[in-house]
PDB file of C-alpha atoms in Angstrom:
ATOM      1  CA  MET O  15     -48.743  79.436-112.855  1.00 81.00           C
ATOM      2  CA  LYS O  16     -48.855  77.310-109.562  1.00 87.00           C
ATOM      3  CA  LYS O  17     -51.589  74.725-108.927  1.00 92.00           C
ATOM      4  CA  GLU O  18     -52.980  76.715-106.055  1.00 89.00           C
ATOM      5  CA  ASP O  19     -53.374  79.758-108.254  1.00 92.00           C
ATOM      6  CA  LEU O  20     -55.449  77.958-110.939  1.00 97.00           C
ATOM      7  CA  ARG O  21     -59.110  78.774-110.855  1.00 98.00           C
ATOM      8  CA  ILE O  22     -61.280  76.094-112.686  1.00 98.00           C
ATOM      9  CA  VAL O  23     -65.046  76.222-113.756  1.00 98.00           C
ATOM     10  CA  PHE O  24     -66.265  72.735-114.105  1.00 98.00           C
ATOM     11  CA  MET O  25     -69.215  71.973-116.638  1.00 98.00           C
ATOM     12  CA  GLY O  26     -71.113  68.744-116.703  1.00 98.00           C
ATOM     13  CA  THR O  27     -74.340  66.976-116.012  1.00 97.00           C
ATOM     14  CA  PRO O  28     -74.555  63.139-115.771  1.00 96.00           C
ATOM     15  CA  GLU O  29     -73.014  60.659-113.550  1.00 97.00           C
ATOM     16  CA  PHE O  30     -70.151  60.151-116.074  1.00 98.00           C
ATOM     17  CA  ALA O  31     -68.970  63.731-115.420  1.00 98.00           C
ATOM     18  CA  VAL O  32     -69.098  63.392-111.642  1.00 98.00           C
ATOM     19  CA  GLU O  33     -66.056  61.082-111.503  1.00 98.00           C
ATOM     20  CA  THR O  34     -63.984  63.920-113.053  1.00 98.00           C
ATOM     21  CA  LEU O  35     -65.267  66.482-110.840  1.00 98.00           C
ATOM     22  CA  LYS O  36     -64.615  64.295-107.805  1.00 98.00           C
ATOM     23  CA  ALA O  37     -60.962  63.765-109.049  1.00 98.00           C
ATOM     24  CA  LEU O  38     -60.461  67.416-109.201  1.00 98.00           C
ATOM     25  CA  VAL O  39     -61.827  68.145-105.617  1.00 98.00           C
ATOM     26  CA  GLU O  40     -59.982  65.303-104.127  1.00 98.00           C
ATOM     27  CA  ASN O  41     -56.781  66.362-105.692  1.00 97.00           C
ATOM     28  CA  ASP O  42     -57.102  69.811-104.191  1.00 97.00           C
ATOM     29  CA  TYR O  43     -57.757  71.785-107.382  1.00 98.00           C
ATOM     30  CA  ASN O  44     -59.524  75.181-106.816  1.00 98.00           C
ATOM     31  CA  VAL O  45     -62.926  74.588-108.538  1.00 98.00           C
ATOM     32  CA  VAL O  46     -64.535  78.079-108.119  1.00 98.00           C
ATOM     33  CA  ALA O  47     -67.895  77.103-109.779  1.00 98.00           C
ATOM     34  CA  VAL O  48     -69.900  74.320-111.334  1.00 98.00           C
ATOM     35  CA  VAL O  49     -72.229  74.791-114.393  1.00 98.00           C
ATOM     36  CA  THR O  50     -74.858  72.100-115.097  1.00 98.00           C
ATOM     37  CA  GLN O  51     -78.205  71.577-116.689  1.00 97.00           C
ATOM     38  CA  PRO O  52     -81.527  73.019-114.877  1.00 96.00           C
ATOM     39  CA  ASP O  53     -83.276  70.645-112.708  1.00 95.00           C
ATOM     40  CA  LYS O  54     -85.687  68.274-114.606  1.00 91.00           C
ATOM     41  CA  PRO O  55     -89.215  67.420-113.673  1.00 86.00           C
ATOM     42  CA  VAL O  56     -89.718  63.821-112.800  1.00 82.00           C
ATOM     43  CA  GLY O  57     -92.448  61.506-111.362  1.00 74.00           C
ATOM     44  CA  ARG O  58     -95.838  60.562-112.651  1.00 73.00           C
ATOM     45  CA  HIS O  59     -97.138  64.096-112.540  1.00 72.00           C
ATOM     46  CA  GLN O  60     -93.872  65.712-113.372  1.00 75.00           C
ATOM     47  CA  THR O  61     -94.143  67.866-110.184  1.00 75.00           C
ATOM     48  CA  GLU O  62     -90.937  66.904-108.635  1.00 84.00           C
ATOM     49  CA  MET O  63     -87.583  68.467-109.772  1.00 90.00           C
ATOM     50  CA  GLN O  64     -84.585  66.429-110.030  1.00 93.00           C
ATOM     51  CA  PRO O  65     -81.053  67.895-109.838  1.00 96.00           C
ATOM     52  CA  SER O  66     -78.329  66.432-112.053  1.00 97.00           C
ATOM     53  CA  ALA O  67     -75.745  64.134-110.517  1.00 97.00           C
ATOM     54  CA  VAL O  68     -73.163  66.870-110.880  1.00 98.00           C
ATOM     55  CA  LYS O  69     -75.249  69.450-108.975  1.00 98.00           C
ATOM     56  CA  GLN O  70     -75.793  66.837-106.194  1.00 98.00           C
ATOM     57  CA  TYR O  71     -72.096  66.276-105.829  1.00 98.00           C
ATOM     58  CA  ALA O  72     -71.290  69.981-106.177  1.00 98.00           C
ATOM     59  CA  LEU O  73     -73.731  70.894-103.447  1.00 98.00           C
ATOM     60  CA  GLU O  74     -72.456  68.196-101.019  1.00 98.00           C
ATOM     61  CA  HIS O  75     -69.000  69.655-101.364  1.00 98.00           C
ATOM     62  CA  GLY O  76     -70.022  73.310-100.986  1.00 98.00           C
ATOM     63  CA  LEU O  77     -69.420  74.277-104.725  1.00 98.00           C
ATOM     64  CA  PRO O  78     -71.316  77.141-106.152  1.00 98.00           C
ATOM     65  CA  VAL O  79     -73.647  75.895-108.862  1.00 98.00           C
ATOM     66  CA  LEU O  80     -75.025  77.840-112.066  1.00 98.00           C
ATOM     67  CA  GLN O  81     -77.796  76.387-114.062  1.00 98.00           C
ATOM     68  CA  PRO O  82     -78.447  78.610-117.178  1.00 97.00           C
ATOM     69  CA  GLU O  83     -81.316  77.843-119.402  1.00 96.00           C
ATOM     70  CA  LYS O  84     -79.362  79.384-122.280  1.00 96.00           C
ATOM     71  CA  MET O  85     -75.605  79.669-122.521  1.00 97.00           C
ATOM     72  CA  LYS O  86     -75.699  82.964-124.297  1.00 96.00           C
ATOM     73  CA  ASP O  87     -77.870  84.604-121.553  1.00 97.00           C
ATOM     74  CA  PRO O  88     -75.952  87.921-120.719  1.00 97.00           C
ATOM     75  CA  GLN O  89     -76.797  87.564-117.009  1.00 97.00           C
ATOM     76  CA  PHE O  90     -75.200  84.055-116.852  1.00 98.00           C
ATOM     77  CA  VAL O  91     -72.200  85.185-118.918  1.00 98.00           C
ATOM     78  CA  GLU O  92     -71.549  87.914-116.386  1.00 98.00           C
ATOM     79  CA  GLN O  93     -72.067  85.637-113.375  1.00 98.00           C
ATOM     80  CA  LEU O  94     -69.472  83.228-115.036  1.00 98.00           C
ATOM     81  CA  ARG O  95     -67.030  86.078-115.780  1.00 98.00           C
ATOM     82  CA  ALA O  96     -67.170  87.104-112.152  1.00 98.00           C
ATOM     83  CA  TYR O  97     -65.418  83.904-111.113  1.00 98.00           C
ATOM     84  CA  HIS O  98     -62.249  84.901-112.908  1.00 98.00           C
ATOM     85  CA  ALA O  99     -61.465  81.331-114.021  1.00 98.00           C
ATOM     86  CA  ASN O 100     -58.249  80.537-115.754  1.00 97.00           C
ATOM     87  CA  LEU O 101     -59.494  77.444-117.138  1.00 98.00           C
ATOM     88  CA  GLN O 102     -62.770  75.621-117.887  1.00 98.00           C
ATOM     89  CA  VAL O 103     -63.206  71.945-117.944  1.00 98.00           C
ATOM     90  CA  VAL O 104     -66.211  70.269-119.739  1.00 98.00           C
ATOM     91  CA  VAL O 105     -67.331  66.673-119.431  1.00 98.00           C
ATOM     92  CA  ALA O 106     -70.673  65.448-120.890  1.00 96.00           C
ATOM     93  CA  PHE O 107     -72.199  68.879-121.326  1.00 96.00           C
ATOM     94  CA  ARG O 108     -73.932  70.863-124.050  1.00 93.00           C
ATOM     95  CA  MET O 109     -72.353  72.768-126.888  1.00 94.00           C
ATOM     96  CA  LEU O 110     -70.842  76.139-125.705  1.00 97.00           C
ATOM     97  CA  PRO O 111     -70.965  79.417-127.481  1.00 96.00           C
ATOM     98  CA  GLU O 112     -67.684  81.226-128.161  1.00 97.00           C
ATOM     99  CA  VAL O 113     -68.469  83.869-125.636  1.00 97.00           C
ATOM    100  CA  VAL O 114     -68.182  81.101-122.965  1.00 98.00           C
ATOM    101  CA  TRP O 115     -65.500  78.818-124.104  1.00 98.00           C
ATOM    102  CA  ALA O 116     -63.122  81.620-125.022  1.00 97.00           C
ATOM    103  CA  MET O 117     -63.593  83.346-121.740  1.00 98.00           C
ATOM    104  CA  PRO O 118     -60.601  81.993-119.566  1.00 98.00           C
ATOM    105  CA  GLU O 119     -57.110  82.885-120.401  1.00 96.00           C
ATOM    106  CA  TYR O 120     -56.139  79.108-120.691  1.00 97.00           C
ATOM    107  CA  GLY O 121     -59.223  78.292-122.744  1.00 96.00           C
ATOM    108  CA  THR O 122     -61.667  75.408-122.291  1.00 98.00           C
ATOM    109  CA  PHE O 123     -60.925  71.821-122.790  1.00 98.00           C
ATOM    110  CA  ASN O 124     -63.452  68.905-123.183  1.00 98.00           C
ATOM    111  CA  VAL O 125     -63.043  65.193-121.956  1.00 98.00           C
ATOM    112  CA  HIS O 126     -64.534  63.257-124.811  1.00 98.00           C
ATOM    113  CA  ALA O 127     -65.377  59.402-124.399  1.00 98.00           C
ATOM    114  CA  ALA O 128     -63.835  58.352-127.718  1.00 98.00           C
ATOM    115  CA  LEU O 129     -60.596  58.485-129.670  1.00 98.00           C
ATOM    116  CA  LEU O 130     -61.106  61.685-131.759  1.00 97.00           C
ATOM    117  CA  PRO O 131     -61.701  62.378-134.581  1.00 97.00           C
ATOM    118  CA  GLN O 132     -63.762  59.188-134.600  1.00 97.00           C
ATOM    119  CA  TYR O 133     -67.047  59.144-132.871  1.00 97.00           C
ATOM    120  CA  ARG O 134     -67.869  62.849-132.639  1.00 96.00           C
ATOM    121  CA  GLY O 135     -71.227  63.424-131.177  1.00 95.00           C
ATOM    122  CA  ALA O 136     -73.482  62.766-128.237  1.00 95.00           C
ATOM    123  CA  ALA O 137     -73.247  58.978-127.811  1.00 97.00           C
ATOM    124  CA  PRO O 138     -69.667  57.762-128.603  1.00 98.00           C
ATOM    125  CA  ILE O 139     -69.709  54.844-126.104  1.00 98.00           C
ATOM    126  CA  ASN O 140     -72.820  53.309-127.473  1.00 98.00           C
ATOM    127  CA  TRP O 141     -71.656  53.615-131.069  1.00 98.00           C
ATOM    128  CA  ALA O 142     -68.183  52.096-130.450  1.00 98.00           C
ATOM    129  CA  VAL O 143     -69.673  48.959-129.027  1.00 98.00           C
ATOM    130  CA  ILE O 144     -72.480  48.873-131.580  1.00 98.00           C
ATOM    131  CA  ASN O 145     -69.850  48.962-134.487  1.00 98.00           C
ATOM    132  CA  GLY O 146     -67.860  46.179-132.898  1.00 98.00           C
ATOM    133  CA  GLU O 147     -64.739  48.226-132.069  1.00 98.00           C
ATOM    134  CA  THR O 148     -62.168  46.336-130.021  1.00 98.00           C
ATOM    135  CA  GLN O 149     -60.600  49.568-128.702  1.00 98.00           C
ATOM    136  CA  THR O 150     -61.842  53.095-127.829  1.00 98.00           C
ATOM    137  CA  GLY O 151     -60.630  55.700-125.273  1.00 98.00           C
ATOM    138  CA  VAL O 152     -60.851  59.189-124.023  1.00 98.00           C
ATOM    139  CA  THR O 153     -59.656  62.312-125.646  1.00 98.00           C
ATOM    140  CA  THR O 154     -58.903  65.881-124.183  1.00 98.00           C
ATOM    141  CA  PHE O 155     -59.256  68.742-126.731  1.00 98.00           C
ATOM    142  CA  PHE O 156     -59.596  72.452-126.778  1.00 98.00           C
ATOM    143  CA  LEU O 157     -63.198  73.655-127.671  1.00 97.00           C
ATOM    144  CA  ASP O 158     -63.682  75.634-130.854  1.00 93.00           C
ATOM    145  CA  HIS O 159     -66.562  76.688-132.971  1.00 90.00           C
ATOM    146  CA  ASP O 160     -67.703  73.226-134.095  1.00 89.00           C
ATOM    147  CA  ILE O 161     -68.600  70.327-132.054  1.00 90.00           C
ATOM    148  CA  ASP O 162     -65.731  67.880-131.026  1.00 95.00           C
ATOM    149  CA  THR O 163     -63.367  69.171-133.649  1.00 95.00           C
ATOM    150  CA  GLY O 164     -60.828  71.245-131.610  1.00 96.00           C
ATOM    151  CA  ARG O 165     -57.024  70.680-131.103  1.00 97.00           C
ATOM    152  CA  ILE O 166     -56.313  67.395-129.401  1.00 98.00           C
ATOM    153  CA  ILE O 167     -54.237  67.658-126.245  1.00 98.00           C
ATOM    154  CA  MET O 168     -54.106  63.927-125.123  1.00 98.00           C
ATOM    155  CA  LYS O 169     -55.577  60.528-125.589  1.00 98.00           C
ATOM    156  CA  LYS O 170     -55.750  57.354-123.510  1.00 98.00           C
ATOM    157  CA  LEU O 171     -56.740  53.970-124.852  1.00 98.00           C
ATOM    158  CA  PHE O 172     -59.292  51.461-123.525  1.00 98.00           C
ATOM    159  CA  ASP O 173     -59.702  47.901-124.744  1.00 98.00           C
ATOM    160  CA  ILE O 174     -63.301  46.678-125.389  1.00 98.00           C
ATOM    161  CA  PRO O 175     -63.597  42.771-124.728  1.00 98.00           C
ATOM    162  CA  ASP O 176     -65.932  40.935-127.217  1.00 97.00           C
ATOM    163  CA  ASP O 177     -68.411  40.218-124.379  1.00 97.00           C
ATOM    164  CA  ALA O 178     -68.466  43.704-122.943  1.00 98.00           C
ATOM    165  CA  ASP O 179     -71.659  45.662-122.801  1.00 98.00           C
ATOM    166  CA  VAL O 180     -72.004  49.397-122.923  1.00 98.00           C
ATOM    167  CA  GLU O 181     -72.232  49.667-119.043  1.00 97.00           C
ATOM    168  CA  TYR O 182     -68.676  47.993-118.696  1.00 98.00           C
ATOM    169  CA  VAL O 183     -67.101  50.497-121.170  1.00 98.00           C
ATOM    170  CA  TYR O 184     -69.039  53.488-119.672  1.00 98.00           C
ATOM    171  CA  GLU O 185     -67.521  52.515-116.291  1.00 98.00           C
ATOM    172  CA  GLY O 186     -64.088  52.160-117.659  1.00 98.00           C
ATOM    173  CA  LEU O 187     -64.050  55.356-119.555  1.00 98.00           C
ATOM    174  CA  MET O 188     -65.613  57.278-116.620  1.00 98.00           C
ATOM    175  CA  HIS O 189     -62.384  56.577-114.617  1.00 98.00           C
ATOM    176  CA  LEU O 190     -60.110  56.992-117.430  1.00 98.00           C
ATOM    177  CA  GLY O 191     -61.594  60.318-118.286  1.00 98.00           C
ATOM    178  CA  ALA O 192     -60.933  61.506-114.736  1.00 98.00           C
ATOM    179  CA  GLU O 193     -57.304  60.323-115.045  1.00 98.00           C
ATOM    180  CA  ILE O 194     -56.797  62.114-118.384  1.00 98.00           C
ATOM    181  CA  CYS O 195     -58.361  65.328-117.002  1.00 98.00           C
ATOM    182  CA  LEU O 196     -55.810  65.520-114.070  1.00 98.00           C
ATOM    183  CA  GLU O 197     -52.867  64.697-116.565  1.00 98.00           C
ATOM    184  CA  THR O 198     -54.123  67.479-119.034  1.00 98.00           C
ATOM    185  CA  ILE O 199     -54.382  70.033-116.299  1.00 98.00           C
ATOM    186  CA  LYS O 200     -50.797  69.212-115.098  1.00 97.00           C
ATOM    187  CA  MET O 201     -49.630  69.720-118.611  1.00 97.00           C
ATOM    188  CA  ILE O 202     -51.514  73.044-118.938  1.00 97.00           C
ATOM    189  CA  ILE O 203     -49.779  74.282-115.598  1.00 97.00           C
ATOM    190  CA  ILE O 204     -46.369  73.228-116.651  1.00 96.00           C
ATOM    191  CA  THR O 205     -46.661  74.935-120.137  1.00 96.00           C
ATOM    192  CA  ASP O 206     -48.356  77.951-118.564  1.00 93.00           C
ATOM    193  CA  GLY O 207     -51.479  77.379-120.561  1.00 92.00           C
ATOM    194  CA  HIS O 208     -49.857  76.413-123.836  1.00 92.00           C
ATOM    195  CA  PRO O 209     -49.640  72.556-123.853  1.00 96.00           C
ATOM    196  CA  GLU O 210     -48.676  70.947-127.141  1.00 96.00           C
ATOM    197  CA  SER O 211     -51.885  70.238-129.156  1.00 97.00           C
ATOM    198  CA  MET O 212     -52.588  68.826-132.646  1.00 97.00           C
ATOM    199  CA  PRO O 213     -55.242  69.550-135.147  1.00 96.00           C
ATOM    200  CA  GLN O 214     -57.792  66.657-135.823  1.00 95.00           C
ATOM    201  CA  GLU O 215     -57.354  64.979-139.173  1.00 87.00           C
ATOM    202  CA  ASN O 216     -60.565  64.441-141.247  1.00 82.00           C
ATOM    203  CA  TYR O 217     -60.382  61.001-142.659  1.00 81.00           C
ATOM    204  CA  ASN O 218     -62.983  59.734-145.364  1.00 85.00           C
ATOM    205  CA  ASP O 219     -64.119  56.937-143.138  1.00 90.00           C
ATOM    206  CA  LEU O 220     -64.997  58.891-139.835  1.00 95.00           C
ATOM    207  CA  LYS O 221     -67.719  57.237-137.812  1.00 96.00           C
ATOM    208  CA  PRO O 222     -70.248  59.413-136.230  1.00 95.00           C
ATOM    209  CA  ALA O 223     -71.963  59.064-132.828  1.00 97.00           C
ATOM    210  CA  PRO O 224     -75.241  60.823-133.038  1.00 96.00           C
ATOM    211  CA  LYS O 225     -77.712  60.999-130.186  1.00 96.00           C
ATOM    212  CA  ILE O 226     -79.833  57.791-129.667  1.00 97.00           C
ATOM    213  CA  PHE O 227     -83.451  57.648-129.912  1.00 97.00           C
ATOM    214  CA  LYS O 228     -86.064  54.860-129.378  1.00 95.00           C
ATOM    215  CA  GLU O 229     -86.335  54.252-133.125  1.00 95.00           C
ATOM    216  CA  THR O 230     -82.478  53.883-133.162  1.00 96.00           C
ATOM    217  CA  CYS O 231     -82.644  50.932-130.796  1.00 98.00           C
ATOM    218  CA  GLU O 232     -84.782  48.651-132.979  1.00 98.00           C
ATOM    219  CA  ILE O 233     -83.087  45.568-134.066  1.00 98.00           C
ATOM    220  CA  ASN O 234     -82.665  44.734-137.706  1.00 98.00           C
ATOM    221  CA  TRP O 235     -82.589  40.953-137.855  1.00 97.00           C
ATOM    222  CA  LYS O 236     -81.566  40.937-141.521  1.00 97.00           C
ATOM    223  CA  GLN O 237     -78.129  42.052-140.316  1.00 98.00           C
ATOM    224  CA  SER O 238     -75.487  39.254-139.469  1.00 98.00           C
ATOM    225  CA  ALA O 239     -75.656  37.570-136.078  1.00 98.00           C
ATOM    226  CA  LYS O 240     -72.344  39.444-135.222  1.00 98.00           C
ATOM    227  CA  GLN O 241     -73.844  42.781-136.033  1.00 98.00           C
ATOM    228  CA  VAL O 242     -77.023  42.110-133.923  1.00 98.00           C
ATOM    229  CA  TYR O 243     -74.962  40.737-131.058  1.00 98.00           C
ATOM    230  CA  ASP O 244     -72.874  43.984-130.991  1.00 98.00           C
ATOM    231  CA  PHE O 245     -75.937  46.067-131.395  1.00 98.00           C
ATOM    232  CA  VAL O 246     -77.565  44.604-128.234  1.00 98.00           C
ATOM    233  CA  ARG O 247     -74.456  44.922-126.141  1.00 98.00           C
ATOM    234  CA  GLY O 248     -73.994  48.436-127.405  1.00 98.00           C
ATOM    235  CA  LEU O 249     -77.377  49.416-125.901  1.00 98.00           C
ATOM    236  CA  SER O 250     -77.368  47.304-122.798  1.00 98.00           C
ATOM    237  CA  PRO O 251     -78.451  48.000-120.152  1.00 97.00           C
ATOM    238  CA  TYR O 252     -79.666  51.362-121.193  1.00 95.00           C
ATOM    239  CA  PRO O 253     -81.665  52.285-123.322  1.00 96.00           C
ATOM    240  CA  GLY O 254     -81.998  48.677-124.341  1.00 97.00           C
ATOM    241  CA  ALA O 255     -82.232  47.188-127.903  1.00 98.00           C
ATOM    242  CA  TRP O 256     -85.844  46.175-128.734  1.00 98.00           C
ATOM    243  CA  THR O 257     -87.825  44.132-131.227  1.00 98.00           C
ATOM    244  CA  THR O 258     -91.407  43.162-131.725  1.00 97.00           C
ATOM    245  CA  LEU O 259     -92.659  39.684-130.566  1.00 95.00           C
ATOM    246  CA  VAL O 260     -95.735  38.590-132.763  1.00 94.00           C
ATOM    247  CA  SER O 261     -98.095  35.915-131.346  1.00 92.00           C
ATOM    248  CA  PRO O 262     -99.780  33.332-133.731  1.00 91.00           C
ATOM    249  CA  GLU O 263    -102.924  35.503-133.532  1.00 92.00           C
ATOM    250  CA  GLY O 264    -100.943  38.567-134.763  1.00 93.00           C
ATOM    251  CA  LYS O 265    -100.684  40.332-131.416  1.00 94.00           C
ATOM    252  CA  GLU O 266     -97.540  42.497-131.183  1.00 95.00           C
ATOM    253  CA  THR O 267     -95.605  43.077-127.964  1.00 95.00           C
ATOM    254  CA  VAL O 268     -92.375  45.006-127.601  1.00 97.00           C
ATOM    255  CA  LEU O 269     -89.574  42.772-126.442  1.00 97.00           C
ATOM    256  CA  LYS O 270     -86.289  44.243-125.100  1.00 97.00           C
ATOM    257  CA  ILE O 271     -83.103  42.234-125.470  1.00 98.00           C
ATOM    258  CA  TYR O 272     -80.202  42.783-123.128  1.00 98.00           C
ATOM    259  CA  LYS O 273     -77.946  39.878-123.757  1.00 98.00           C
ATOM    260  CA  THR O 274     -77.238  37.407-126.442  1.00 98.00           C
ATOM    261  CA  THR O 275     -74.814  34.627-127.338  1.00 97.00           C
ATOM    262  CA  LYS O 276     -73.449  33.900-130.902  1.00 97.00           C
ATOM    263  CA  THR O 277     -74.070  30.192-131.683  1.00 96.00           C
ATOM    264  CA  GLY O 278     -71.999  29.986-134.801  1.00 96.00           C
ATOM    265  CA  GLN O 279     -74.738  27.849-136.424  1.00 96.00           C
ATOM    266  CA  ASP O 280     -75.762  28.866-139.893  1.00 97.00           C
ATOM    267  CA  CYS O 281     -79.528  29.388-140.588  1.00 94.00           C
ATOM    268  CA  ARG O 282     -81.456  29.212-143.780  1.00 91.00           C
ATOM    269  CA  VAL O 283     -84.876  30.342-142.560  1.00 95.00           C
ATOM    270  CA  GLU O 284     -86.675  33.657-142.658  1.00 94.00           C
ATOM    271  CA  THR O 285     -85.082  36.197-140.416  1.00 96.00           C
ATOM    272  CA  GLY O 286     -86.898  36.644-136.981  1.00 94.00           C
ATOM    273  CA  SER O 287     -87.788  32.948-136.906  1.00 94.00           C
ATOM    274  CA  LEU O 288     -87.721  31.303-133.402  1.00 94.00           C
ATOM    275  CA  ARG O 289     -86.575  27.920-132.336  1.00 92.00           C
ATOM    276  CA  MET O 290     -86.202  26.174-128.968  1.00 88.00           C
ATOM    277  CA  GLU O 291     -83.087  24.266-128.097  1.00 81.00           C
ATOM    278  CA  GLY O 292     -84.122  22.697-124.753  1.00 81.00           C
ATOM    279  CA  LYS O 293     -84.210  25.598-122.335  1.00 84.00           C
ATOM    280  CA  GLN O 294     -82.692  27.905-124.881  1.00 91.00           C
ATOM    281  CA  LEU O 295     -84.360  30.393-127.231  1.00 94.00           C
ATOM    282  CA  GLN O 296     -82.717  31.265-130.519  1.00 95.00           C
ATOM    283  CA  VAL O 297     -83.557  33.900-133.217  1.00 96.00           C
ATOM    284  CA  ALA O 298     -82.600  33.716-137.037  1.00 96.00           C
ATOM    285  CA  ALA O 299     -80.537  36.617-137.908  1.00 97.00           C
ATOM    286  CA  GLY O 300     -79.206  37.265-141.484  1.00 97.00           C
ATOM    287  CA  ASP O 301     -76.716  34.514-141.437  1.00 97.00           C
ATOM    288  CA  GLN O 302     -76.627  32.552-138.099  1.00 97.00           C
ATOM    289  CA  TRP O 303     -78.814  31.646-135.074  1.00 97.00           C
ATOM    290  CA  LEU O 304     -78.443  34.030-132.212  1.00 97.00           C
ATOM    291  CA  GLN O 305     -79.214  32.811-128.682  1.00 97.00           C
ATOM    292  CA  LEU O 306     -81.334  35.133-126.394  1.00 97.00           C
ATOM    293  CA  GLU O 307     -79.957  35.323-122.777  1.00 97.00           C
ATOM    294  CA  GLU O 308     -81.639  38.133-120.999  1.00 97.00           C
ATOM    295  CA  LEU O 309     -84.876  40.047-122.109  1.00 96.00           C
ATOM    296  CA  GLN O 310     -87.835  41.790-120.864  1.00 96.00           C
ATOM    297  CA  LEU O 311     -91.396  41.742-122.188  1.00 93.00           C
ATOM    298  CA  ALA O 312     -93.353  44.823-122.088  1.00 92.00           C
ATOM    299  CA  GLY O 313     -94.898  45.445-118.673  1.00 91.00           C
ATOM    300  CA  LYS O 314     -92.576  42.706-117.100  1.00 93.00           C
ATOM    301  CA  LYS O 315     -89.233  42.630-115.406  1.00 95.00           C
ATOM    302  CA  ARG O 316     -85.951  41.887-117.091  1.00 96.00           C
ATOM    303  CA  MET O 317     -85.231  38.109-116.702  1.00 95.00           C
ATOM    304  CA  PRO O 318     -83.129  35.366-117.834  1.00 95.00           C
ATOM    305  CA  VAL O 319     -84.514  33.618-120.983  1.00 94.00           C
ATOM    306  CA  ARG O 320     -85.141  30.337-118.695  1.00 92.00           C
ATOM    307  CA  ASP O 321     -87.764  32.187-116.628  1.00 91.00           C
ATOM    308  CA  PHE O 322     -89.254  33.868-119.620  1.00 91.00           C
ATOM    309  CA  LEU O 323     -89.776  30.469-121.201  1.00 90.00           C
ATOM    310  CA  ASN O 324     -91.423  29.150-118.085  1.00 87.00           C
ATOM    311  CA  GLY O 325     -94.272  31.753-118.731  1.00 78.00           C
ATOM    312  CA  MET O 326     -94.692  31.188-122.391  1.00 83.00           C
ATOM    313  CA  LYS O 327     -96.564  28.586-124.264  1.00 79.00           C
ATOM    314  CA  ASP O 328     -96.316  27.535-127.899  1.00 80.00           C
ATOM    315  CA  LEU O 329     -93.457  29.883-128.417  1.00 84.00           C
ATOM    316  CA  GLU O 330     -92.365  28.065-131.603  1.00 79.00           C
ATOM    317  CA  LEU O 331     -95.576  29.543-133.249  1.00 85.00           C
ATOM    318  CA  TYR O 332     -94.364  33.163-132.477  1.00 89.00           C
ATOM    319  CA  HIS O 333     -92.002  35.038-134.488  1.00 90.00           C
ATOM    320  CA  ILE O 334     -90.044  38.324-134.319  1.00 93.00           C
ATOM    321  CA  LYS O 335     -90.093  41.137-136.879  1.00 88.00           C
TER     322      LYS O 335
END
């Protein structure tokens, strides 16, 4: 098949997926339709409807948009079938039923932001940083019945610096994902829809990447300073790691922490204890002191710790739990 004969349906929702859709459009691939999540209510009264980032890009470029509530809805399935796609490309979207992923003659492949089979799940970028990985990447694979388990087509590696937060890795993988998508499609065209692919191996030490919730983001100060350091950067800037600041009177306030620095200094005090070092604020983790750099008190703006200290008195009498 020639490039100009290939009909692609793209499926995705967040900003991460836009970069890949943009690459397809700018490289003159025939994207015949875009499937994305329904608009979401936003605002104080939930009266405004906000389209996904993918929908906004698609409409700006005149691409037809489908927004099914349920992927098995017969009306949606028929709409999708009417586009006669040869291939479907999925980036950061929901799980698809077989009636959808098996529809095109060349199948459906997914761009996943991890080196499968490691980090299957909804939040692979966060968990790779949280777990202190020094390398991650992107993988393309054909969809099958189970989530993130299909035959692997291609991988690309991405290094994670020790001081990188999840935003840095997100940006890097977003662009790398677009690159691997284009390379995968070229391979599919060259092989007439039958690129070499490998089944995923199931190791005993596979690390999952489940969806992250508010309770997931609470810091455990009994962990080592390195673990807390990685945890904070793995959730920065969004959704943000948090802890509870307790005043001498026992008043509790949520404190989000966006950046820390490892001091390398051992501590033998109760975890969560605070100490002042000039204009620096440190917290006792399980083995060493960890220095706070950027934080946000509930109801306040995100700020450097120096500004935070200017507005706090008797901070040595507080503790973190």
